[in-house]
Coordinates of C-alpha atoms and ligand atoms in Angstrom, one line a residue:
X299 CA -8.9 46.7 -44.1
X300 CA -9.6 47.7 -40.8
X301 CA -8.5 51.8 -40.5
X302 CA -10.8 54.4 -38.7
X303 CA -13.2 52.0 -37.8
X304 CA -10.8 49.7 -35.2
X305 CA -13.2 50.0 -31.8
X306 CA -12.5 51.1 -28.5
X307 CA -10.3 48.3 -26.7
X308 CA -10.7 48.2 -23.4
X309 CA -8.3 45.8 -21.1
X310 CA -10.4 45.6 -17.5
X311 CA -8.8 42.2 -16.6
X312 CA -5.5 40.4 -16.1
X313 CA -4.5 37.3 -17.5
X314 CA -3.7 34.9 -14.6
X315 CA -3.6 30.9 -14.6
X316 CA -5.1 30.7 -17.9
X317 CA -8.2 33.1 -16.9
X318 CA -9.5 36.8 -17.3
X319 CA -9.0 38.1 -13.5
X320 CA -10.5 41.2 -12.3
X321 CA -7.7 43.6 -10.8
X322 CA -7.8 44.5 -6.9
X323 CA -7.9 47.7 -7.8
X324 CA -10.6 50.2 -10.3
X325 CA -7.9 52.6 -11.9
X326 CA -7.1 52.2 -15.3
X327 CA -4.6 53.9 -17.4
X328 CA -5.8 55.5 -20.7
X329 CA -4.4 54.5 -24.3
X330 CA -3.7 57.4 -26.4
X331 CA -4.0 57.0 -30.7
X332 CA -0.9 58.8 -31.6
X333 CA -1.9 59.9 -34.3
X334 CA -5.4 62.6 -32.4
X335 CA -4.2 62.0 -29.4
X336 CA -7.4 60.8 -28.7
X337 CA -8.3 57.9 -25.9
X338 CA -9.0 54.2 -28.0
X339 CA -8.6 52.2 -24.8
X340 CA -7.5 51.7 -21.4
X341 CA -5.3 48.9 -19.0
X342 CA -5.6 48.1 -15.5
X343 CA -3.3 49.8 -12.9
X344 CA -3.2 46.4 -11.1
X345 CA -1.1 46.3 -7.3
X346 CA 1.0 43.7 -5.2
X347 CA -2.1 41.4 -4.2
X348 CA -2.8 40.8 -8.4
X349 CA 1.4 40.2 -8.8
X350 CA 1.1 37.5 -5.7
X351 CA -1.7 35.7 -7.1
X352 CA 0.0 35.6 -11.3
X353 CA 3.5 34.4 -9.6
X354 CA 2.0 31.9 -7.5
X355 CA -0.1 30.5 -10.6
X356 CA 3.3 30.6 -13.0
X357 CA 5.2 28.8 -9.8
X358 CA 2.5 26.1 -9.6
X359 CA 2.6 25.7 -13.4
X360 CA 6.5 25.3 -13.7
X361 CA 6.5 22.0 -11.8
X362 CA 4.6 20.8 -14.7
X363 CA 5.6 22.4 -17.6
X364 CA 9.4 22.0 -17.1
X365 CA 9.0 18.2 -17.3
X366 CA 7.2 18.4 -20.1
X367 CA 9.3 17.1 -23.2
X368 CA 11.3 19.8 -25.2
X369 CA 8.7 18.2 -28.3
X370 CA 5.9 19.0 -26.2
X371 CA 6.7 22.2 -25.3
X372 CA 7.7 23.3 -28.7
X373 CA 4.0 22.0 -30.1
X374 CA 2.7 24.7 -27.5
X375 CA 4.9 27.3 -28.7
X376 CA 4.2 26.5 -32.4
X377 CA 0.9 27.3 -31.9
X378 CA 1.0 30.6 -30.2
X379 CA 2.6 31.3 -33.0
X380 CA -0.3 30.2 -35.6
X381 CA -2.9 31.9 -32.9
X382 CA -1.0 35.2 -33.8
X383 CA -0.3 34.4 -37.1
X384 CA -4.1 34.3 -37.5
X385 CA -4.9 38.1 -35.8
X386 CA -1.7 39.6 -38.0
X387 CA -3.6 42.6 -39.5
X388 CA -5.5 43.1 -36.4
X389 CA -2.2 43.4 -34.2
X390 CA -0.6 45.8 -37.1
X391 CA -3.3 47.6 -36.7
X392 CA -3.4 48.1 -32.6
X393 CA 0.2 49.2 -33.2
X394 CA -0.4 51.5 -35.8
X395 CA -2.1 53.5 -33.4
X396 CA -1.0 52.8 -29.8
X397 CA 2.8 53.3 -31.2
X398 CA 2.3 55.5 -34.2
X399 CA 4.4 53.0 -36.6
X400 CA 4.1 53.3 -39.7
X401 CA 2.1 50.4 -41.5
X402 CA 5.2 49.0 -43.0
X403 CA 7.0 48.2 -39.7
X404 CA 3.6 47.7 -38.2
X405 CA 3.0 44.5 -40.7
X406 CA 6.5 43.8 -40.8
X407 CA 8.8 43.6 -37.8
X408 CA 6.6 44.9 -34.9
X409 CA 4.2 41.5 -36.0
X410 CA 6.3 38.7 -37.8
X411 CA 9.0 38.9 -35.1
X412 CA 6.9 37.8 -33.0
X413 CA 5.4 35.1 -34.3
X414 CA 8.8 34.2 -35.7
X415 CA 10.2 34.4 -31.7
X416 CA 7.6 31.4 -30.4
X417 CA 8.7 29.2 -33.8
X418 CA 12.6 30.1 -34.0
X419 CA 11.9 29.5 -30.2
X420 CA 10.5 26.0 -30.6
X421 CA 13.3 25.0 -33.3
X422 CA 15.9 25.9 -30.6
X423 CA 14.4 23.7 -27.8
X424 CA 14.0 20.8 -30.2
X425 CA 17.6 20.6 -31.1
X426 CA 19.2 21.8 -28.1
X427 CA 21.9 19.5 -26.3
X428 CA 20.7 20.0 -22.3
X429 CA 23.5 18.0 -21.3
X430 CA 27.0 18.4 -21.8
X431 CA 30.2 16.1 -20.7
X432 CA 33.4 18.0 -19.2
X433 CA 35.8 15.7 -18.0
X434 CA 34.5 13.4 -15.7
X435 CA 31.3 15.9 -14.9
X436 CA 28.0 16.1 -16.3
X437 CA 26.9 19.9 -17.1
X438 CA 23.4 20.1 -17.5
X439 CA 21.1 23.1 -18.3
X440 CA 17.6 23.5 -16.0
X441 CA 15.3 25.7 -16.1
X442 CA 15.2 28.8 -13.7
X443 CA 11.9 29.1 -12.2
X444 CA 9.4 31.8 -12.5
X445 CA 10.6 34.6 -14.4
X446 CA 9.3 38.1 -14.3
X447 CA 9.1 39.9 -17.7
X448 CA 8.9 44.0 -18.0
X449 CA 8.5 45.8 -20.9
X450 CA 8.8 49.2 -23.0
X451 CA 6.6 50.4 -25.6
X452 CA 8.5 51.4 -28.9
X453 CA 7.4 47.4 -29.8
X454 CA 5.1 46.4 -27.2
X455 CA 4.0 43.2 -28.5
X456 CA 7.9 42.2 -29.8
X457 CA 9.3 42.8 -26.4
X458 CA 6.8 40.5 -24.5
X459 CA 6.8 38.0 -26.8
X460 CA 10.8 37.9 -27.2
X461 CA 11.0 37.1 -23.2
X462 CA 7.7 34.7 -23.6
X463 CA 8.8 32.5 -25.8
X464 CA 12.6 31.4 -24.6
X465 CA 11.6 31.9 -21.3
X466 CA 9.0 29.1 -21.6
X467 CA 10.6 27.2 -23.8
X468 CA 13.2 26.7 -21.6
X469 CA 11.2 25.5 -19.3
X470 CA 10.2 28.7 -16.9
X471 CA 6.7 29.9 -16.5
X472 CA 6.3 33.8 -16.6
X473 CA 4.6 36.8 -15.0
X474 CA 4.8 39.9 -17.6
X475 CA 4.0 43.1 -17.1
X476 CA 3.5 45.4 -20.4
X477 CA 4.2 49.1 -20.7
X478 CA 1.5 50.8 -19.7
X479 CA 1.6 53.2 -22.8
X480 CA 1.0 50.5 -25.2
X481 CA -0.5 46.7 -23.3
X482 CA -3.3 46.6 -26.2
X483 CA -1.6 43.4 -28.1
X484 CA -0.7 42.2 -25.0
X485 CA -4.3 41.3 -24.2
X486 CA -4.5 39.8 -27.7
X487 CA -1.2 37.7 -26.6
X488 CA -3.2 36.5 -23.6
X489 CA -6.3 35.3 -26.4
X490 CA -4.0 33.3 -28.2
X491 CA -2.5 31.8 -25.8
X492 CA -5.8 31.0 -24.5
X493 CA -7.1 29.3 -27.8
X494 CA -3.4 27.4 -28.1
X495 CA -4.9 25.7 -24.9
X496 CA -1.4 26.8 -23.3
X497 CA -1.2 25.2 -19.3
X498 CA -2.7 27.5 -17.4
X499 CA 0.0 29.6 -15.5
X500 CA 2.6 29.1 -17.9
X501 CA 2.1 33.0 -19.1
X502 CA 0.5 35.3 -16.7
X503 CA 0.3 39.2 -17.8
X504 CA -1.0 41.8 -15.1
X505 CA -1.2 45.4 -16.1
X506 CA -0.3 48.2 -14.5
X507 CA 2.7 50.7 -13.5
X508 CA 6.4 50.3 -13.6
X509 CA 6.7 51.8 -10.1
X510 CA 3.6 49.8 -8.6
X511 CA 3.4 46.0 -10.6
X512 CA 6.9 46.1 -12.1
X513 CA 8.7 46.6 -8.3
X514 CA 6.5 44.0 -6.6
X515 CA 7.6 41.8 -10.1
X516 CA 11.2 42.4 -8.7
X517 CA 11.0 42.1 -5.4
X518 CA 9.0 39.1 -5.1
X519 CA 10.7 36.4 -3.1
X520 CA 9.1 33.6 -5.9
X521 CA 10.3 35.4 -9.2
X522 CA 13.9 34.0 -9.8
X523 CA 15.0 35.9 -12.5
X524 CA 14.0 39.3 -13.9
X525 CA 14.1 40.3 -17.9
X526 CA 13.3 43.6 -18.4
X527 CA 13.7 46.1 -21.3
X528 CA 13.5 50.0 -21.0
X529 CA 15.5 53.3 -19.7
X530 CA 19.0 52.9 -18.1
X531 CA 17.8 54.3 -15.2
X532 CA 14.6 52.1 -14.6
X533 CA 16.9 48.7 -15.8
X534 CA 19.6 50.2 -12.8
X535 CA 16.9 50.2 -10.3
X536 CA 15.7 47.0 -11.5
X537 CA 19.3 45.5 -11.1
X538 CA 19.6 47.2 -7.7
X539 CA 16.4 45.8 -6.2
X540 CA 16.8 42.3 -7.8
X541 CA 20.2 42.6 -6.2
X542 CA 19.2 42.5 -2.8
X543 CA 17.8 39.0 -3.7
X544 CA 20.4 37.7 -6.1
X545 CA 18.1 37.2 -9.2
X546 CA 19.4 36.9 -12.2
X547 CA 18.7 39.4 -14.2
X548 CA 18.9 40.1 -18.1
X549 CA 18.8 44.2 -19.4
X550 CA 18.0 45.6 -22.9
X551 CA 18.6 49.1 -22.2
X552 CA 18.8 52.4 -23.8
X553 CA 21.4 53.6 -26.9
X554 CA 23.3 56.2 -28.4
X555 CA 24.3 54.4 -31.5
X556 CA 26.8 55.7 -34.1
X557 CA 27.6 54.9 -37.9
X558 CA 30.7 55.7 -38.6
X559 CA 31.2 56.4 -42.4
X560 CA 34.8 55.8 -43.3
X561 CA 36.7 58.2 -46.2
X562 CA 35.9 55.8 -48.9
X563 CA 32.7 55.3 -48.3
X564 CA 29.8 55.6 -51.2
X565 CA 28.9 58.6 -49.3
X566 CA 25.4 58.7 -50.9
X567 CA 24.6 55.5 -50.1
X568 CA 25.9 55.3 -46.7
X569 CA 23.9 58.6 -45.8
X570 CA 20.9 57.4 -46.8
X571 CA 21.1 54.4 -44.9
X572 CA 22.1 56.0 -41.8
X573 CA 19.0 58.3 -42.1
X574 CA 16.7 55.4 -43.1
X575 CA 17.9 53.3 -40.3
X576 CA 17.3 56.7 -37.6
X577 CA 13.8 56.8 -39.1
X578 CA 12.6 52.9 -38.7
X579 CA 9.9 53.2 -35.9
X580 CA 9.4 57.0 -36.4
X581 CA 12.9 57.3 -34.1
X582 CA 11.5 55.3 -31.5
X583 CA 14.4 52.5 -31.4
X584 CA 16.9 51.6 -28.8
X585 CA 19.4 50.6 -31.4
X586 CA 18.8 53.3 -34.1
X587 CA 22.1 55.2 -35.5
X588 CA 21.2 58.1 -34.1
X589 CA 24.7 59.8 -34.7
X590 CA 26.7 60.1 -37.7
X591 CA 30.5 60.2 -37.6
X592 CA 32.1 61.7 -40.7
X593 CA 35.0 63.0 -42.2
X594 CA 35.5 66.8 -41.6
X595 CA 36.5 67.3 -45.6
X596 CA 33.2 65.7 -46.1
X597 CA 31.0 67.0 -44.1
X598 CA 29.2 69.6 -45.9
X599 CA 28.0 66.8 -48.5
X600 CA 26.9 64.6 -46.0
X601 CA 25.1 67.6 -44.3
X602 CA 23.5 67.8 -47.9
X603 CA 22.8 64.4 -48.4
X604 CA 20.8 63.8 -45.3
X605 CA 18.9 67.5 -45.6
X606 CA 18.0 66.2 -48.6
X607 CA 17.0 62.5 -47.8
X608 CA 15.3 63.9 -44.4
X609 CA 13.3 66.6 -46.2
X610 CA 12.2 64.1 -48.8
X611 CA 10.6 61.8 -46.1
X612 CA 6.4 61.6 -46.1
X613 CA 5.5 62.4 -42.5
X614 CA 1.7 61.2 -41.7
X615 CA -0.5 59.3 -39.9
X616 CA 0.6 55.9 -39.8
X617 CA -3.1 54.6 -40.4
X618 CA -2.1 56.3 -44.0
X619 CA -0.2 54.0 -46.3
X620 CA 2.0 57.0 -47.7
X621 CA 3.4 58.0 -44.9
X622 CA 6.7 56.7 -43.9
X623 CA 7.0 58.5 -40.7
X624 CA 4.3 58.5 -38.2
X625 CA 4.3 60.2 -35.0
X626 CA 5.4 59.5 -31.5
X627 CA 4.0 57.1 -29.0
X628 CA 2.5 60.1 -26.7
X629 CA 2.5 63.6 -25.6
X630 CA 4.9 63.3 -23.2
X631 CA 7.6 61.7 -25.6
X632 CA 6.6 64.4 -27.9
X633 CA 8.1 67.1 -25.6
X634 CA 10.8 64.9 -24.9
X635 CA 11.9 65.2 -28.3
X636 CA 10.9 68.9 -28.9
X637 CA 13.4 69.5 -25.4
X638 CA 16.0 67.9 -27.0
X639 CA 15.5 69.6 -30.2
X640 CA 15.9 72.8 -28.0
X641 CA 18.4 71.9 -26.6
X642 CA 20.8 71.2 -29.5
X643 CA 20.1 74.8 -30.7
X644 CA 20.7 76.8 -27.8
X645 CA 24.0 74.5 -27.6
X646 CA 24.9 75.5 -30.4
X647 CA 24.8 72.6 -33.2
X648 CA 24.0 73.5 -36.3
X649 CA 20.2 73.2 -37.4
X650 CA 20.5 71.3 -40.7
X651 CA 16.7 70.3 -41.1
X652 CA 13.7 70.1 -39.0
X653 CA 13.5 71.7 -36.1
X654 CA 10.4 72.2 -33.0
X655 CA 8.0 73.8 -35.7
X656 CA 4.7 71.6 -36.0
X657 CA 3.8 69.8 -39.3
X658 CA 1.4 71.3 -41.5
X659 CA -0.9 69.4 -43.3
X660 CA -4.7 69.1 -42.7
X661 CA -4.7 65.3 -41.8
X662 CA -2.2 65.9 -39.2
X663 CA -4.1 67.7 -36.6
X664 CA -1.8 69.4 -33.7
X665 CA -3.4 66.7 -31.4
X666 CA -1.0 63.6 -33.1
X667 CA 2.3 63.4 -31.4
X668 CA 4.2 64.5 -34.7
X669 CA 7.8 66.0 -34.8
X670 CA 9.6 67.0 -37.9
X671 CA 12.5 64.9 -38.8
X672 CA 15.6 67.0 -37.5
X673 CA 19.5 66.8 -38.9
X674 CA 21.7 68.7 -36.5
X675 CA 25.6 69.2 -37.7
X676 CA 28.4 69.9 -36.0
X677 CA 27.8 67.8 -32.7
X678 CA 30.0 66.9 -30.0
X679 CA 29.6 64.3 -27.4
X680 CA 29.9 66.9 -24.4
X681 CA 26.4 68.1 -25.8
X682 CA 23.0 66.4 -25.0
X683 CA 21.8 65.5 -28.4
X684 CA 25.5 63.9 -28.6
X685 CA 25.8 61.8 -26.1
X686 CA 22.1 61.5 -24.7
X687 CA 18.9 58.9 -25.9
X688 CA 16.4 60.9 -27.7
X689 CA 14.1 58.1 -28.9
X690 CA 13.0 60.2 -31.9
X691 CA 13.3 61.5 -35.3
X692 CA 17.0 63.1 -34.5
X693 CA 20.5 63.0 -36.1
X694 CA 22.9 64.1 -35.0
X695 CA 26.1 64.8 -37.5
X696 CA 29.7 64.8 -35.6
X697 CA 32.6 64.9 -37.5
X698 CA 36.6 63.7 -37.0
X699 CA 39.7 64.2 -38.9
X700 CA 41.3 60.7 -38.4
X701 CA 40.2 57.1 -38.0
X702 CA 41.7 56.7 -34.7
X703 CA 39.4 60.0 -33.5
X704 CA 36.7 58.5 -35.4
X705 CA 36.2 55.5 -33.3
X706 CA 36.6 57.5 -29.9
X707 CA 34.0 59.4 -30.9
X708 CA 31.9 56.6 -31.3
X709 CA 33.0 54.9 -28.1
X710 CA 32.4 58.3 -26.5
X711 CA 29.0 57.9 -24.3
X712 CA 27.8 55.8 -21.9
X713 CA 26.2 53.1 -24.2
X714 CA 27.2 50.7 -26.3
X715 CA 24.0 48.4 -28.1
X716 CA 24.5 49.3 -31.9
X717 CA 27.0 50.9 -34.0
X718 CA 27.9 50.7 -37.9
X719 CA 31.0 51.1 -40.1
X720 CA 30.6 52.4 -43.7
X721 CA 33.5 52.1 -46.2
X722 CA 34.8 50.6 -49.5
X723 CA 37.8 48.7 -48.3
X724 CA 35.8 45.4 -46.2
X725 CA 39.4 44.9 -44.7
X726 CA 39.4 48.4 -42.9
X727 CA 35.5 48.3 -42.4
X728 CA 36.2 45.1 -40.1
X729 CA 38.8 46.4 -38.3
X730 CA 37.1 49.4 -37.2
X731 CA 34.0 47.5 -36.1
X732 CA 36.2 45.1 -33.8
X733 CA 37.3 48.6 -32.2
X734 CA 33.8 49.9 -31.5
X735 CA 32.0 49.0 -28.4
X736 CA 29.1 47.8 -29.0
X737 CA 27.0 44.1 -28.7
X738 CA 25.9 44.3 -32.3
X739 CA 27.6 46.0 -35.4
X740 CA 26.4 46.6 -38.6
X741 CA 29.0 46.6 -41.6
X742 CA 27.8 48.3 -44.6
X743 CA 24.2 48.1 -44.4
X744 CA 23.9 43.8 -43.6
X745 CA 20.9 42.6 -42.6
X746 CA 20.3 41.8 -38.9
X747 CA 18.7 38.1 -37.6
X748 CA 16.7 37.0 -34.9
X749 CA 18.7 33.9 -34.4
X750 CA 21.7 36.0 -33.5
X751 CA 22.1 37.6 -30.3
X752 CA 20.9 41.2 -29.2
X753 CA 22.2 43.3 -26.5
X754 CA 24.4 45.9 -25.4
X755 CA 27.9 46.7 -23.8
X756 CA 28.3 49.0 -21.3
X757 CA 24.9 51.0 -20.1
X758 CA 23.1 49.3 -22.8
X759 CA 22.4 46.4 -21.0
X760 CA 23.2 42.8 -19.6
X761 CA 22.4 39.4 -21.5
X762 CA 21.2 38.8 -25.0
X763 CA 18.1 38.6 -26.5
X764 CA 16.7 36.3 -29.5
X765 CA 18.5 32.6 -30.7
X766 CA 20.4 30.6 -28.8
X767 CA 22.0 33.1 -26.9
X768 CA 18.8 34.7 -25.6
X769 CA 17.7 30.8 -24.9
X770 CA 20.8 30.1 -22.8
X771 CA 19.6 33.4 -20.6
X772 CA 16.9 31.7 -19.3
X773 CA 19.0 28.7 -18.5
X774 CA 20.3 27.7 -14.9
X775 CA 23.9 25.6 -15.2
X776 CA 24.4 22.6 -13.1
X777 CA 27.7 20.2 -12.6
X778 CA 26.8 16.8 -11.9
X779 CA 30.1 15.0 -10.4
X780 CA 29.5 11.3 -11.3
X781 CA 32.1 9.0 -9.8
X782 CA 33.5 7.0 -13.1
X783 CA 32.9 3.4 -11.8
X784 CA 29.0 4.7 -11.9
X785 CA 29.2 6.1 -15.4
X786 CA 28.2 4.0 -18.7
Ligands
NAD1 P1 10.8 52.8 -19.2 O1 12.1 52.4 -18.5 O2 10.2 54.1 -18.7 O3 9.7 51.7 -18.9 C1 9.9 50.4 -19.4 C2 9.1 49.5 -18.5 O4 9.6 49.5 -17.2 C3 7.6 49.9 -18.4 O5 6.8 48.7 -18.4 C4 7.5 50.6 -17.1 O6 6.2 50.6 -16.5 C5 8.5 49.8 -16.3 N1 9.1 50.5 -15.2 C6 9.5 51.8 -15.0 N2 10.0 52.0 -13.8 C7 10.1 50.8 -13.2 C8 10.5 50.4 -11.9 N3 11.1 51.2 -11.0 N4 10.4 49.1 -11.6 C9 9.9 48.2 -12.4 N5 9.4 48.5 -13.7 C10 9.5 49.8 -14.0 O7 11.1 52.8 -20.7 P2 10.1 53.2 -21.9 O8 9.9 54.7 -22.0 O9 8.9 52.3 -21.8 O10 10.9 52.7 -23.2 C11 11.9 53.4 -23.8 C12 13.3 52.9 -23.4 O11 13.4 51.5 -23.6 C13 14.4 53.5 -24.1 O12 15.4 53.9 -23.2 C14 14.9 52.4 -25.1 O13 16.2 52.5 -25.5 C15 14.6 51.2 -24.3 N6 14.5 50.0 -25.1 C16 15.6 49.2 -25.2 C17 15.6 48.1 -26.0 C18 16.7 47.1 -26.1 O14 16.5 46.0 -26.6 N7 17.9 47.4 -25.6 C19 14.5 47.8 -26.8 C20 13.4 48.7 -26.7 C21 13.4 49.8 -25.9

């Protein structure tokens, strides 16, 4: 197994009409390991002139590719996904460090998603009904255009490929721009799609900044529709810009997302979830339950529980197969975290667990971005680590003394991706989740699945991702009026 020995990857080119294409530009943004903070690799800071020349290969491309049949098309896809399929452990591994996931979630969900996205993608096309009869009209479903594709970090090489693979195979071509933090697996995207003998300009990836490449992405006249996921506040500028053009555009945005553990709960149980769910991804998830809404009576067993769960967690190096909890993507979201952890004490919650002290133990030398996993009790949504993202190893414990207050609480911020209901009596359980706001809701611990849709309400976003829902996003409608003397 590839572990200390993983070389220096260095990205010096974009991917543009099927080719390696030197930037217009020298500068380069370095990649951090998160784990020593030290530099494994670098991406291109590409500008406008490299966007131009990627949008005018994927518009080329499209009149092409969307005629293509939906067999064809799915063959391509299919074998993107074997090209991945085949550099598993190396992609794990690139995310290991660039993300600082721990090497479960690196082999698991960071990886198979998406390889599953470009086949579940390919079984959708093949079976899809493009044509639909309403009355005496023909609706039919087209393909968009070029789309633009901008991405976060927290599961750099998931978030590409999700918008990749329906975008395509719906018939779009694609310019993507990566996060700059992490782009190192989307350079061995490019490769396989490359040796799946893709058509050239079908997927296009140039590197570089949100404010430089992903802007001229979103203003540019030839890109019809925009998918981005990230911040609120980058996805609100997105919306405005593309606005001014009428795009389309689809947003994955941030969370705040709550489990709300009913009186009859297996309290135990539910805790632990709640705290195991937080801690997927080292706390770097938009849809994480990063607040836990209890009943007061309970609440100093609960605060137990998840002391006790929390303080029992392996924190590590994710290049370590022990540890369950690795650091965070980078120094800056490493202060992030520590702020917020301020923050909630001089606030006044109650400091349950954790807390801005570093980790102590020799492997984890004070250059990795590690924080301690945190519990703070006795949260309320007027403070910060109540009602704002963290995007780390915090939970936040608020508490409520009847159902009614229990889902306002919940309700209570700005977002509304994720939220979960705990509780004995399935009946109840249901009827609390139909209350919450929120675009996905998970009912005593079920599993999620990337053929149903993910999104948000409110601040959380616009659209849906994954299935036939995140298909149809990339789908233009049309109403064909057929006079009925011309119809078979
Ligand atoms: P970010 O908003 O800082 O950056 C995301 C991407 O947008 C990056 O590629 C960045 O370069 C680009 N960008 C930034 N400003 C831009 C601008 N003005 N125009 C065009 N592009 C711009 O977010 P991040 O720190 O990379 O990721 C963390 C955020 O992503 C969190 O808020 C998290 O909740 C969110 N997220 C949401 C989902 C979801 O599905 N809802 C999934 C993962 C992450």
């Amino acid at each position: 197994m590839i572990t200390s020995e993983l070389k220096q990857r260095d990205i010096t080119q974009n991917f543009i009409n099927g080719a390696w294409v030197t930037p217009s530009t020298e500068e380069t943004a370095p990649v951090f390991d998160s784990n020593t903070g030290s530099v494994i690799g670098s991406s291109p800071l590409s500008a406008e002139a490299d966007v131009d020349a990627a949008v005018s290969a994927a518009k080329l491309a499209q009149k092409e590719w969307r005629t293509l049949s939906p067999s064809a098309r799915a063959d391509y896809l299919r074998a993107i996904a074997r090209e991945l399929e085949a550099r598993h452990e190396e992609l794990s591994q690139l995310i290991m460090r660039e993300v600082g996931a721990n090497q479960e979630i690196s082999r698991g969900s960071q990886t198979l998603t998406p390889i599953a996205s470009f086949n579940i993608a390919a079984d959708i096309l093949e079976s899809y009904n493009f044509v639909e009869n309403i009355g005496d009209n023909l609706v039919m479903r087209e393909p968009i255009g070029v789309v633009g594709a901008i991405t976060a970090w927290n599961f750099p090489l998931h978030l590409v490929t999700v918008k990749a693979a329906f975008a395509i195979a719906a018939g779009n071509t694609i310019v993507i721009k990566p996060s700059e933090v992490a782009p190192l697996t989307a350079a061995v995207l490019a490769e396989a799609v490359q040796s799946a003998k893709l058509p050239n300009g079908v997927i296009n990836i140039v590197f570089g900044s949100g404010p430089d490449v992903g802007e001229a992405i979103v203003t540019h006249p030839d890109v019809a529709m925009l998918t981005f996921t990230g911040s609120t506040k980058a996805g609100m500028r997105i919306g405005a810009l593309a606005a001014q053009k009428v795009a389309k555009v689809a947003l994955e945005l941030g969370g705040k997302s709550p489990l709300v553990i009913l009186p009859d709960a297996p309290l135990q149980e539910a805790v632990e979830f709640g705290v195991g769910d937080l801690l997927l991804n080292n706390g770097q998830r938009c849809d994480g339950l990063t607040r836990m809404i209890v009943p007061k009576s309970l609440l100093p067993e609960v605060e137990r529980i998840a002391r006790e769960t929390m303080d029992a967690v392996l924190v590590g190096p994710s290049t370590e197969s022990t540890s369950e909890v690795g650091p965070l993507v980078s120094k800056t979201q490493q202060d992030r975290v520590l702020g917020y952890i301020d923050k909630g004490i001089s606030e006044g919650a109650k400091l349950v667990t954790g807390g801005t002290d570093p980790i102590e133990t020799a492997e984890q030398n004070s250059q990795g971005y590690f924080v301690r996993p945190t519990v703070f009790s006795e949260v309320t949504n007027d403070m910060a680590i109540g009602r704002e993202e963290i995007f780390g190893p915090v939970l936040s414990i608020q508490s409520y003394s009847n159902v009614d207050q229990a889902v306002e609480i919940a309700n209570g911020t700005e977002y509304g991706l994720h939220a979960a209901v705990f509780g004995s009596d399935i009946d109840a359980a249901l009827s609390i989740a139909a209350r919450l706001e929120a675009g996905m809701v998970t009912v005593n611990g079920g599993e999620s699945d990337i053929r149903a849709p993910f999104g948000g309400y409110k601040h959380s976003g616009i659209g849906r991702e994954f299935g036939r829902y995140g298909f149809e996003e990339f789908l233009e409608i049309k109403a064909v009026r057929v006079p009925k003397n011309f119809r078979n």
